[in-house]
Coordinates of C-alpha atoms in Angstrom, one line a residue:
Chain A
M473 CA 166.4 7.3 -215.5
T474 CA 164.5 4.2 -214.4
A475 CA 163.2 5.9 -211.2
D476 CA 159.7 6.3 -212.7
A477 CA 159.4 2.9 -214.2
P478 CA 156.9 0.6 -212.4
R479 CA 158.9 -1.7 -210.1
P480 CA 157.9 -5.2 -209.2
P481 CA 156.6 -5.3 -205.7
A482 CA 159.8 -5.4 -203.7
P483 CA 160.0 -7.8 -200.8
A484 CA 161.0 -5.0 -198.5
H485 CA 161.6 -7.2 -195.5
R486 CA 164.3 -9.1 -197.3
L487 CA 166.3 -6.0 -198.5
P488 CA 169.4 -5.3 -196.4
L489 CA 168.9 -2.4 -193.9
R490 CA 171.6 -0.4 -195.6
W491 CA 169.7 -0.4 -198.9
R492 CA 166.4 0.6 -197.3
V493 CA 168.2 3.5 -195.5
M494 CA 169.9 4.6 -198.6
D495 CA 166.6 4.5 -200.6
R496 CA 165.0 6.7 -198.0
I497 CA 167.9 9.1 -198.0
E498 CA 167.8 9.3 -201.8
A499 CA 164.0 10.0 -201.7
V500 CA 164.4 12.8 -199.2
A501 CA 167.3 14.2 -201.2
A502 CA 165.3 14.1 -204.4
A503 CA 162.4 15.8 -202.7
L504 CA 164.5 18.5 -201.2
W505 CA 166.8 19.1 -204.2
P506 CA 165.0 18.0 -207.3
A507 CA 166.9 17.3 -210.5
A508 CA 165.8 20.7 -211.9
F509 CA 168.0 22.3 -209.3
R510 CA 171.0 20.3 -210.4
R511 CA 172.6 23.2 -212.1
A512 CA 172.6 25.2 -208.9
T513 CA 174.3 22.3 -207.0
P514 CA 177.8 23.9 -207.1
W515 CA 176.5 27.1 -205.7
A516 CA 174.8 25.2 -202.9
F517 CA 178.1 23.5 -202.2
L518 CA 179.9 26.8 -202.2
A519 CA 177.4 28.8 -200.1
P520 CA 178.7 27.9 -196.6
A521 CA 182.3 28.8 -197.5
L522 CA 181.2 32.1 -199.2
L523 CA 179.1 33.0 -196.1
L524 CA 182.0 32.1 -193.7
V525 CA 184.5 34.3 -195.6
G526 CA 181.7 36.9 -195.7
I527 CA 182.2 37.4 -192.0
L528 CA 185.7 38.6 -192.6
L529 CA 184.5 41.0 -195.3
I530 CA 181.8 42.5 -193.1
G531 CA 184.4 43.0 -190.3
L532 CA 186.8 44.6 -192.8
G533 CA 184.0 47.0 -193.6
Y534 CA 183.9 48.0 -190.0
V535 CA 187.6 48.6 -190.0
I536 CA 187.5 50.8 -193.1
S537 CA 184.5 52.7 -191.8
D538 CA 186.3 53.3 -188.4
S539 CA 189.4 54.5 -190.2
L540 CA 187.4 57.4 -191.7
H541 CA 186.5 58.8 -188.3
E542 CA 188.9 60.7 -186.1
L543 CA 189.1 60.2 -182.3
N544 CA 187.5 62.9 -180.2
P545 CA 190.0 63.2 -177.4
A546 CA 187.4 64.7 -175.1
T547 CA 185.0 61.8 -175.1
Y548 CA 187.3 59.0 -176.3
R549 CA 184.8 58.2 -179.0
L550 CA 185.1 58.4 -182.7
R551 CA 183.6 61.6 -184.2
E552 CA 180.5 61.3 -186.4
E553 CA 181.8 63.1 -189.4
Y554 CA 184.0 61.5 -192.0
S555 CA 187.6 62.6 -192.5
L556 CA 190.9 61.4 -193.8
G557 CA 192.6 62.8 -190.7
N558 CA 193.8 59.4 -189.5
Y559 CA 195.6 58.8 -192.8
A560 CA 197.1 62.2 -192.7
A561 CA 198.4 61.6 -189.2
F562 CA 200.8 58.9 -190.6
L563 CA 202.5 61.4 -192.8
D564 CA 203.0 63.9 -190.0
R565 CA 204.5 61.3 -187.6
P566 CA 207.8 59.9 -188.9
V567 CA 207.7 57.2 -186.2
Y568 CA 205.0 55.3 -188.3
L569 CA 207.1 55.6 -191.4
L570 CA 210.0 54.2 -189.4
V571 CA 207.9 51.2 -188.3
L572 CA 206.7 50.6 -191.9
W573 CA 210.3 50.8 -193.1
R574 CA 211.5 48.4 -190.4
S575 CA 208.8 45.9 -191.3
L576 CA 209.4 46.1 -195.0
L577 CA 213.2 45.7 -194.6
A578 CA 212.7 42.7 -192.4
A579 CA 210.3 41.2 -194.9
V580 CA 212.9 41.6 -197.7
L581 CA 215.8 40.2 -195.5
V582 CA 213.8 37.3 -194.1
T583 CA 212.5 36.3 -197.6
A584 CA 216.1 36.4 -199.0
I585 CA 217.7 34.4 -196.2
T586 CA 214.8 31.9 -195.9
L587 CA 214.9 31.1 -199.6
V588 CA 218.7 30.6 -199.7
F589 CA 218.4 28.0 -196.9
A590 CA 215.1 26.5 -197.8
F591 CA 216.1 25.7 -201.4
P592 CA 218.9 23.2 -200.6
Y593 CA 216.7 21.7 -197.9
A594 CA 213.9 21.2 -200.3
Y595 CA 216.3 20.0 -203.0
V596 CA 217.9 17.3 -200.8
M597 CA 214.5 16.3 -199.5
V598 CA 213.1 15.8 -203.0
R599 CA 216.1 14.2 -204.6
T600 CA 217.4 11.9 -201.9
R601 CA 217.0 8.2 -202.6
S602 CA 216.8 7.3 -198.9
G603 CA 213.2 7.1 -197.7
A604 CA 214.3 7.3 -194.1
L605 CA 216.2 10.5 -194.7
R606 CA 213.2 12.0 -196.5
K607 CA 211.0 11.1 -193.6
L608 CA 213.5 12.7 -191.1
L609 CA 213.6 15.9 -193.1
L610 CA 209.8 16.0 -193.4
V611 CA 209.3 15.4 -189.7
S612 CA 211.9 18.0 -188.8
L613 CA 209.9 20.4 -191.0
F614 CA 206.4 19.6 -189.6
L615 CA 207.3 19.5 -186.0
P616 CA 208.2 23.2 -185.6
F617 CA 205.4 24.1 -188.1
F618 CA 202.9 22.4 -185.8
I619 CA 204.2 23.7 -182.6
G620 CA 203.3 27.3 -183.2
Q621 CA 205.1 30.6 -183.1
V622 CA 204.7 31.5 -179.4
V623 CA 206.2 28.3 -178.2
R624 CA 209.1 28.5 -180.6
A625 CA 209.8 32.1 -179.7
Y626 CA 209.8 30.9 -176.0
G627 CA 212.4 28.3 -176.9
W628 CA 214.6 30.9 -178.4
L629 CA 214.2 33.0 -175.3
I630 CA 215.6 30.2 -173.3
I631 CA 218.6 30.0 -175.6
L632 CA 219.3 33.7 -176.4
G633 CA 217.8 35.4 -173.3
K634 CA 219.8 37.6 -170.9
Q635 CA 220.2 34.7 -168.5
G636 CA 219.8 32.3 -171.4
L637 CA 221.9 29.2 -172.2
I638 CA 224.4 31.1 -174.4
N639 CA 225.1 33.8 -171.9
Q640 CA 225.5 31.1 -169.2
A641 CA 228.0 29.4 -171.4
L642 CA 229.9 32.7 -171.9
E643 CA 229.8 33.4 -168.2
G644 CA 231.2 29.9 -167.6
L645 CA 234.1 30.8 -169.9
G646 CA 234.7 34.0 -168.1
L647 CA 233.5 36.1 -171.0
P648 CA 231.2 39.1 -170.8
A649 CA 227.5 38.5 -171.4
A650 CA 226.3 39.3 -174.9
T651 CA 223.0 41.1 -175.8
L652 CA 221.4 38.6 -178.1
I653 CA 217.8 39.2 -177.3
Y654 CA 215.6 42.3 -178.0
T655 CA 217.6 43.2 -181.1
Y656 CA 216.7 43.5 -184.7
P657 CA 218.9 40.5 -185.7
A658 CA 217.2 38.4 -183.1
V659 CA 213.8 39.2 -184.6
I660 CA 215.1 38.4 -188.1
F661 CA 216.6 35.2 -187.0
G662 CA 213.4 34.1 -185.2
L663 CA 211.4 35.0 -188.3
V664 CA 213.7 33.0 -190.6
Q665 CA 213.3 30.0 -188.4
Y666 CA 209.5 30.4 -188.4
M667 CA 209.3 30.8 -192.2
L668 CA 211.6 27.9 -193.2
P669 CA 208.9 25.2 -193.1
F670 CA 206.5 27.4 -195.2
A671 CA 209.2 28.1 -197.8
V672 CA 210.3 24.5 -198.0
L673 CA 206.8 23.2 -198.4
M674 CA 206.1 25.7 -201.2
L675 CA 209.4 24.9 -203.0
A676 CA 209.2 21.1 -202.7
P677 CA 206.4 20.5 -205.3
A678 CA 208.1 22.8 -207.8
L679 CA 211.3 20.8 -207.4
T680 CA 209.5 17.5 -207.7
A681 CA 208.2 18.7 -211.1
I682 CA 211.8 19.0 -212.4
H683 CA 212.9 15.7 -213.9
E684 CA 216.3 14.6 -212.7
E685 CA 217.2 13.7 -216.3
V686 CA 217.3 17.4 -217.1
E687 CA 220.0 17.9 -214.5
L688 CA 221.9 14.8 -215.7
A689 CA 221.7 16.1 -219.3
S690 CA 223.1 19.4 -218.2
E691 CA 225.9 17.7 -216.4
S692 CA 226.7 15.3 -219.2
L693 CA 227.1 18.3 -221.4
G694 CA 229.9 19.5 -219.1
A695 CA 228.2 21.9 -216.8
D696 CA 229.2 21.6 -213.1
W697 CA 226.5 21.6 -210.5
L698 CA 226.7 25.3 -209.8
R699 CA 226.0 26.1 -213.4
T700 CA 223.3 23.4 -213.5
F701 CA 221.7 25.0 -210.5
R702 CA 222.0 28.5 -211.9
H703 CA 220.8 27.8 -215.4
I704 CA 218.5 24.8 -215.0
V705 CA 217.2 24.1 -211.6
I706 CA 216.6 27.6 -210.3
P707 CA 214.9 28.9 -213.4
M708 CA 212.7 25.8 -213.6
A709 CA 211.8 26.1 -209.9
K710 CA 210.8 29.7 -210.5
P711 CA 207.0 29.1 -209.8
G712 CA 207.9 27.6 -206.4
L713 CA 210.4 30.4 -205.7
V714 CA 207.8 33.1 -206.5
G715 CA 205.1 31.3 -204.4
A716 CA 207.5 30.9 -201.5
S717 CA 208.7 34.5 -201.6
V718 CA 205.2 35.9 -201.7
V719 CA 204.1 33.8 -198.7
V720 CA 207.2 34.5 -196.6
F721 CA 207.2 38.2 -197.5
T722 CA 203.6 38.8 -196.6
L723 CA 203.7 36.7 -193.4
T724 CA 206.8 38.5 -192.2
L725 CA 205.5 42.0 -193.1
T726 CA 202.5 41.4 -190.9
D727 CA 204.0 39.3 -188.1
F728 CA 203.3 40.1 -184.5
A729 CA 204.6 37.5 -182.2
M730 CA 208.3 37.4 -183.2
P731 CA 208.9 41.2 -183.0
E732 CA 207.0 41.3 -179.7
I733 CA 208.7 38.3 -178.0
L734 CA 212.2 38.4 -179.5
G735 CA 212.2 42.2 -180.1
G736 CA 210.8 42.9 -176.6
G737 CA 209.0 46.1 -177.7
T738 CA 212.1 47.7 -179.0
N739 CA 211.7 46.6 -182.6
D740 CA 207.9 46.8 -183.2
F741 CA 206.5 45.9 -186.6
I742 CA 203.3 47.3 -188.1
A743 CA 201.1 44.7 -186.4
S744 CA 202.4 45.6 -183.0
T745 CA 201.8 49.3 -183.7
I746 CA 198.2 48.6 -184.8
Y747 CA 197.7 46.6 -181.6
D748 CA 199.1 49.3 -179.4
M749 CA 197.0 52.0 -181.1
F750 CA 194.0 49.9 -180.3
F751 CA 194.7 48.9 -176.8
Q752 CA 197.1 51.5 -175.4
L753 CA 196.2 54.6 -177.2
S754 CA 192.5 53.5 -177.4
N755 CA 192.3 55.0 -180.8
P756 CA 190.4 52.6 -183.1
G757 CA 190.2 55.1 -185.9
L758 CA 194.0 55.4 -186.1
A759 CA 194.5 51.6 -185.7
S760 CA 191.9 50.9 -188.4
A761 CA 193.6 53.4 -190.8
L762 CA 197.0 51.7 -190.3
A763 CA 195.3 48.3 -190.8
A764 CA 193.9 49.6 -194.1
V765 CA 197.3 50.9 -195.1
L766 CA 198.9 47.5 -194.3
V767 CA 196.3 45.7 -196.5
A768 CA 196.9 48.1 -199.3
V769 CA 200.8 48.0 -199.1
G770 CA 200.8 44.2 -198.9
S771 CA 198.4 43.7 -201.8
L772 CA 200.2 46.3 -203.9
I773 CA 203.6 44.5 -203.4
V774 CA 202.1 41.1 -204.1
A775 CA 200.3 42.3 -207.2
L776 CA 203.6 43.9 -208.4
V777 CA 205.5 40.5 -207.9
F778 CA 202.8 38.7 -209.8
R779 CA 203.0 41.2 -212.6
V780 CA 206.7 41.0 -212.9
A781 CA 207.3 37.3 -212.1
G782 CA 204.0 35.6 -212.8
T783 CA 201.8 34.0 -210.1
G784 CA 204.0 30.9 -209.6
T785 CA 202.5 28.1 -207.6
L786 CA 200.0 30.4 -206.1
G787 CA 198.4 30.8 -209.5
L788 CA 194.8 29.9 -209.8
R789 CA 193.8 27.1 -212.0
S790 CA 190.5 25.4 -212.1
G791 CA 190.0 21.7 -212.7
S792 CA 192.8 19.2 -213.1
Chain B
M431 CA 233.7 23.1 -204.7
R432 CA 232.4 22.5 -208.2
S433 CA 232.8 18.8 -208.1
A434 CA 230.1 16.3 -207.1
R435 CA 231.7 16.1 -203.7
G436 CA 231.7 19.8 -203.4
K437 CA 228.0 19.8 -204.2
A438 CA 227.2 17.2 -201.5
W439 CA 229.4 19.2 -199.1
V440 CA 227.7 22.6 -199.7
L441 CA 224.2 21.2 -199.8
W442 CA 224.7 19.0 -196.7
S443 CA 226.2 21.7 -194.6
M444 CA 223.2 24.0 -195.3
V445 CA 220.7 21.2 -194.7
I446 CA 222.4 20.4 -191.3
L447 CA 222.4 24.1 -190.4
V448 CA 218.7 24.3 -191.1
L449 CA 218.0 21.0 -189.3
V450 CA 219.7 22.3 -186.1
T451 CA 218.0 25.7 -186.3
L452 CA 214.6 24.0 -186.7
A453 CA 215.1 21.5 -183.9
L454 CA 216.9 23.6 -181.3
P455 CA 214.0 25.4 -179.6
T456 CA 212.1 22.1 -179.4
L457 CA 215.0 20.2 -177.8
V458 CA 215.8 23.0 -175.4
I459 CA 212.2 23.3 -174.3
I460 CA 212.0 19.5 -173.6
G461 CA 215.2 19.6 -171.7
A462 CA 214.2 22.7 -169.7
S463 CA 210.8 21.2 -168.7
F464 CA 212.5 18.3 -166.8
T465 CA 214.8 20.5 -164.7
S466 CA 214.5 20.4 -160.9
G467 CA 215.9 23.9 -160.4
D468 CA 213.9 27.1 -160.2
I469 CA 215.6 28.6 -163.3
I470 CA 216.8 27.0 -166.5
R471 CA 220.5 26.2 -166.4
F472 CA 222.7 24.1 -168.5
P473 CA 223.8 21.6 -167.4
P474 CA 220.5 21.2 -165.5
E475 CA 220.6 21.1 -161.8
G476 CA 218.8 17.8 -161.8
L477 CA 215.9 15.9 -163.3
S478 CA 212.4 16.1 -162.0
L479 CA 208.8 16.3 -163.0
R480 CA 208.0 19.0 -160.5
W481 CA 207.1 21.6 -163.2
Y482 CA 204.6 19.2 -164.7
R483 CA 203.1 18.7 -161.3
A484 CA 203.1 22.5 -160.7
L485 CA 201.4 22.9 -164.0
W486 CA 198.7 20.5 -163.1
D487 CA 198.0 22.4 -159.9
L488 CA 197.7 25.7 -161.9
G489 CA 194.0 25.7 -162.8
G490 CA 194.5 28.5 -165.2
F491 CA 196.6 26.5 -167.6
R492 CA 194.4 23.5 -167.4
A493 CA 191.3 25.5 -168.2
A494 CA 193.1 27.3 -171.0
L495 CA 194.1 23.9 -172.5
G496 CA 190.5 22.7 -172.3
R497 CA 189.3 25.9 -174.1
T498 CA 191.9 25.5 -176.7
A499 CA 190.8 21.9 -177.4
Y500 CA 187.2 23.0 -177.6
V501 CA 188.0 25.9 -180.0
S502 CA 190.2 23.6 -182.2
A503 CA 187.5 20.9 -182.3
L504 CA 184.8 23.4 -183.2
C505 CA 187.0 24.9 -186.0
T506 CA 187.7 21.4 -187.4
L507 CA 184.1 20.3 -187.3
I508 CA 183.0 23.4 -189.2
A509 CA 185.9 23.2 -191.7
I510 CA 185.3 19.6 -192.7
P511 CA 181.8 20.0 -194.4
V512 CA 182.4 23.7 -195.5
G513 CA 185.8 23.1 -197.0
T514 CA 185.0 19.8 -198.6
L515 CA 181.9 21.0 -200.3
A516 CA 183.6 24.1 -201.5
A517 CA 186.6 22.2 -202.9
L518 CA 184.3 19.7 -204.7
A519 CA 182.4 22.6 -206.3
L520 CA 185.5 24.5 -207.3
A521 CA 187.5 21.6 -208.6
R522 CA 184.8 19.6 -210.4
R523 CA 182.2 21.8 -211.9
R524 CA 182.8 24.3 -214.6
M525 CA 181.4 27.4 -213.0
R526 CA 181.0 31.0 -214.0
F527 CA 183.0 33.4 -212.0
A528 CA 185.3 30.5 -210.9
R529 CA 188.4 32.8 -210.8
T530 CA 186.6 35.5 -208.8
I531 CA 185.3 32.9 -206.3
Q532 CA 188.9 31.5 -205.9
V533 CA 190.3 35.0 -205.2
Y534 CA 187.4 35.6 -202.7
L535 CA 188.0 32.3 -200.9
L536 CA 191.7 33.1 -200.6
L537 CA 190.9 36.4 -198.8
P538 CA 191.6 34.8 -195.4
F539 CA 195.2 34.4 -196.6
T540 CA 195.6 37.7 -198.3
I541 CA 194.2 39.8 -195.5
P542 CA 196.9 40.0 -192.7
L543 CA 196.0 38.2 -189.5
V544 CA 196.3 41.3 -187.5
V545 CA 193.7 42.9 -189.7
S546 CA 191.5 39.8 -189.6
G547 CA 191.7 39.9 -185.8
I548 CA 190.6 43.5 -185.6
S549 CA 187.9 43.0 -188.2
M550 CA 186.3 40.1 -186.4
M551 CA 186.8 41.8 -183.0
M552 CA 184.8 44.7 -184.2
L553 CA 182.1 42.6 -185.9
F554 CA 181.7 40.2 -182.9
G555 CA 181.6 43.2 -180.6
E556 CA 178.8 44.7 -182.7
A557 CA 177.0 41.4 -182.7
R558 CA 177.4 41.1 -178.9
V559 CA 179.1 37.7 -179.1
L560 CA 182.6 38.9 -178.2
G561 CA 183.7 37.3 -175.0
Q562 CA 182.1 34.0 -175.8
L563 CA 184.2 31.0 -176.8
W564 CA 182.4 29.7 -179.9
P565 CA 183.0 32.8 -182.1
V566 CA 186.8 32.1 -181.6
G567 CA 186.3 28.6 -183.1
V568 CA 184.4 30.1 -186.1
A569 CA 187.1 32.8 -186.5
L570 CA 190.0 30.2 -186.5
C571 CA 188.1 28.1 -189.0
L572 CA 187.6 31.1 -191.3
I573 CA 191.3 32.3 -191.3
N574 CA 192.6 28.8 -192.1
L575 CA 189.8 27.7 -194.4
P576 CA 192.0 27.9 -197.6
F577 CA 194.2 25.1 -196.1
M578 CA 191.1 22.8 -195.9
I579 CA 190.0 23.7 -199.5
W580 CA 193.5 23.3 -200.8
A581 CA 193.9 19.8 -199.2
V582 CA 190.6 18.5 -200.5
S583 CA 191.1 20.1 -203.9
S584 CA 194.3 18.2 -204.5
A585 CA 192.5 15.0 -203.7
V586 CA 189.6 15.9 -206.0
N587 CA 192.0 16.7 -208.9
A588 CA 193.4 13.2 -208.5
L589 CA 190.0 11.6 -208.8
D590 CA 189.0 10.5 -212.3
P591 CA 185.5 11.9 -213.0
E592 CA 184.7 8.9 -215.1
L593 CA 184.4 6.9 -211.9
E594 CA 181.4 9.0 -210.8
N595 CA 180.0 8.7 -214.3
A596 CA 180.4 4.9 -214.3
A597 CA 178.5 4.7 -210.9
M598 CA 175.7 6.8 -212.3
N599 CA 175.6 4.7 -215.5
C600 CA 175.2 1.6 -213.3
G601 CA 172.1 3.3 -211.8
A602 CA 173.4 4.8 -208.6
P603 CA 171.4 7.8 -207.6
P604 CA 173.3 11.1 -206.7
V605 CA 173.6 10.7 -202.9
T606 CA 174.8 7.1 -203.3
V607 CA 177.4 8.3 -205.8
F608 CA 178.5 11.0 -203.4
L609 CA 178.8 8.7 -200.4
T610 CA 180.3 5.6 -202.1
V611 CA 182.5 7.1 -204.8
T612 CA 183.3 10.7 -204.4
L613 CA 183.7 10.9 -200.6
P614 CA 185.9 7.8 -200.2
A615 CA 188.1 9.1 -203.0
V616 CA 188.7 12.5 -201.5
M617 CA 189.0 11.1 -197.9
P618 CA 192.8 11.5 -197.8
G619 CA 192.4 15.2 -198.6
V620 CA 189.7 15.6 -196.0
I621 CA 191.9 13.9 -193.4
T622 CA 194.9 16.0 -194.2
G623 CA 192.8 19.2 -194.2
A624 CA 191.1 18.3 -190.9
L625 CA 194.4 17.6 -189.2
L626 CA 195.9 20.8 -190.5
M627 CA 192.8 22.8 -189.3
F628 CA 193.0 21.3 -185.9
I629 CA 196.6 21.8 -185.3
L630 CA 196.7 25.3 -186.7
A631 CA 193.8 26.3 -184.5
F632 CA 195.4 24.6 -181.6
N633 CA 198.4 26.9 -181.8
E634 CA 196.8 30.0 -183.3
F635 CA 197.9 33.1 -181.4
L636 CA 197.3 36.5 -183.0
V637 CA 193.6 36.3 -183.9
S638 CA 192.9 34.6 -180.5
L639 CA 194.7 37.5 -178.8
F640 CA 192.1 39.9 -180.2
L641 CA 189.1 37.7 -179.6
T642 CA 189.7 36.4 -176.1
D643 CA 189.6 38.0 -172.7
S644 CA 190.8 36.7 -169.3
R645 CA 187.8 34.4 -169.0
T646 CA 188.1 32.9 -172.5
V647 CA 191.9 33.0 -172.9
T648 CA 193.3 30.1 -174.9
L649 CA 196.6 28.4 -174.3
P650 CA 198.9 30.2 -176.9
V651 CA 197.7 33.5 -175.6
Q652 CA 198.1 32.4 -172.0
I653 CA 201.7 31.3 -172.7
Y654 CA 202.4 34.7 -174.4
N655 CA 200.9 36.6 -171.4
S656 CA 203.1 34.5 -169.1
I657 CA 206.4 35.1 -170.8
R658 CA 208.4 37.4 -168.5
N659 CA 212.0 38.5 -168.4
V660 CA 212.9 35.8 -165.9
I661 CA 212.4 32.5 -167.7
T662 CA 211.0 29.8 -165.4
P663 CA 210.6 26.2 -166.4
D664 CA 206.8 26.0 -165.9
L665 CA 206.2 27.5 -169.3
A666 CA 208.5 24.9 -170.7
A667 CA 206.3 22.2 -169.3
V668 CA 203.2 23.7 -171.0
S669 CA 205.1 24.0 -174.2
V670 CA 205.9 20.3 -174.1
V671 CA 202.1 19.8 -174.4
Y672 CA 202.4 21.4 -177.8
I673 CA 205.4 19.3 -178.8
V674 CA 203.4 16.1 -177.9
V675 CA 200.3 17.2 -179.7
A676 CA 202.4 18.1 -182.8
L677 CA 204.2 14.8 -182.8
A678 CA 200.9 13.0 -182.5
A679 CA 199.4 14.9 -185.4
I680 CA 202.5 14.2 -187.5
W681 CA 202.3 10.5 -186.7
V682 CA 198.6 10.3 -187.6
L683 CA 199.1 12.3 -190.8
D684 CA 202.0 10.0 -191.8
R685 CA 200.0 6.8 -191.0
L686 CA 196.8 7.8 -192.7
V687 CA 198.0 9.7 -195.9
G688 CA 201.8 9.8 -195.7
L689 CA 203.9 13.0 -195.3
E690 CA 205.2 12.5 -198.8
I691 CA 201.9 13.9 -200.1
F692 CA 203.3 17.4 -199.5
L693 CA 206.1 16.7 -202.0
K694 CA 203.9 15.9 -204.9
S695 CA 203.8 18.4 -207.7
K696 CA 200.4 19.5 -208.8

């Protein structure tokens, strides 16, 4: 604009330091990135992120490439020639299908249970008039979210374990000890507790978007709260429900820590199987093939949900 | 049941059930860490700080804590510029291929963590950096980057572009506009994102399990490896470190931007 206009000789010594520094920075920036490059600025801003995510893609390339080579049991190295043998191995071994089924069933159960309990929590959190209560509900949500999965699973071990608090209490009452840990329900329970904060945080913005007047209108027309929920609140919260289900479903399907710690090796999910193939069977080809199957199954299901129910709050929108 | 009182009753009983479920492990861990006995009993055999003392004497846990802090700090330091710039570009400029880029940048979320872990283990092994600590920080930044971009994007969307135009109209050159108008306006998003990145890296487990060995093990992996059938209170004392850090993060987040930011509809 006026950058090229002749300036009066500026009394540089009197300008504040900050101005002089900024002028210098602007000059350097203009030299390094002239106005002609302006159109490429967004790409320059994006480049570091694109490169960073590129690391993941290159690694994924290695996984897919390894999945196409079978293990040579004589040398414990992958064979040179390409084959689909690793993928065929899954169909021969029912145990892998069992693990896949167990993980999928858990994902469905955990999603359903989590949503049923997350919805009222999010609703009360959004609708309450008490700031203190809202804060309490938020903090109770963020604390476990920020503590991490391993520590939380450890907390459940203390409570549910063989010599855990519940069994100590049963013993104190003269009752026989119960097997609470290393069972499928324990894994499901641990996962539900793990997923609750995710689900509530996905639901809350969708509920905030529903004006309370709509509910009041429904009730003034004679609907009780159950009908209002069923016909007004839940349909209007659908974007949040879809978003929360997809997140909870995929995180559960691919979870490792809860089935390992609360399942104790008796209730492995796909992730544990992949890990064991890698480090116990030392078969990177087979592990990579299962990893590829997991990515495919997960993406397929998510795409299906998006096709049927829309993208919900996970939908992409650019700009404001 | 169908009355307003019934509604309050149903909703509240569910909320209380969730509250108890969410809080129980945390409370039990805190209680267990102060026990004076060798195993965890209820009621506790007595109160003591002996397990904290034992922890401090265990060099392994202290070193793992140090490594975890380093990795988390590195992750956050990378994420702040990378995520902020990406969010600014995505949210403000009309770009070609915007949708494709968004799908691409969400890959860290759509690819399961176990697969990301294996992928990066293979790549880092090939690049001969596996076994060093800094690649773990890069990996943790990568898998959580969408959180950073999301946090900044929501702040950018709340910023009126006319403010930047006004600054330019008044003669402010580009860097000045960026530093004095854009950056302060998106700062709440940057702070939220940075805190999330730090805390998520601090307790990340699965990818770290693939990328660390006994010399570079981080605290969550160390805790996982130490979980045995017999539950001793020393792990409870380590876990309290996590509870304290989480509480501190929540407090900072609430003070600086307010937790209510997570309730806002887009």
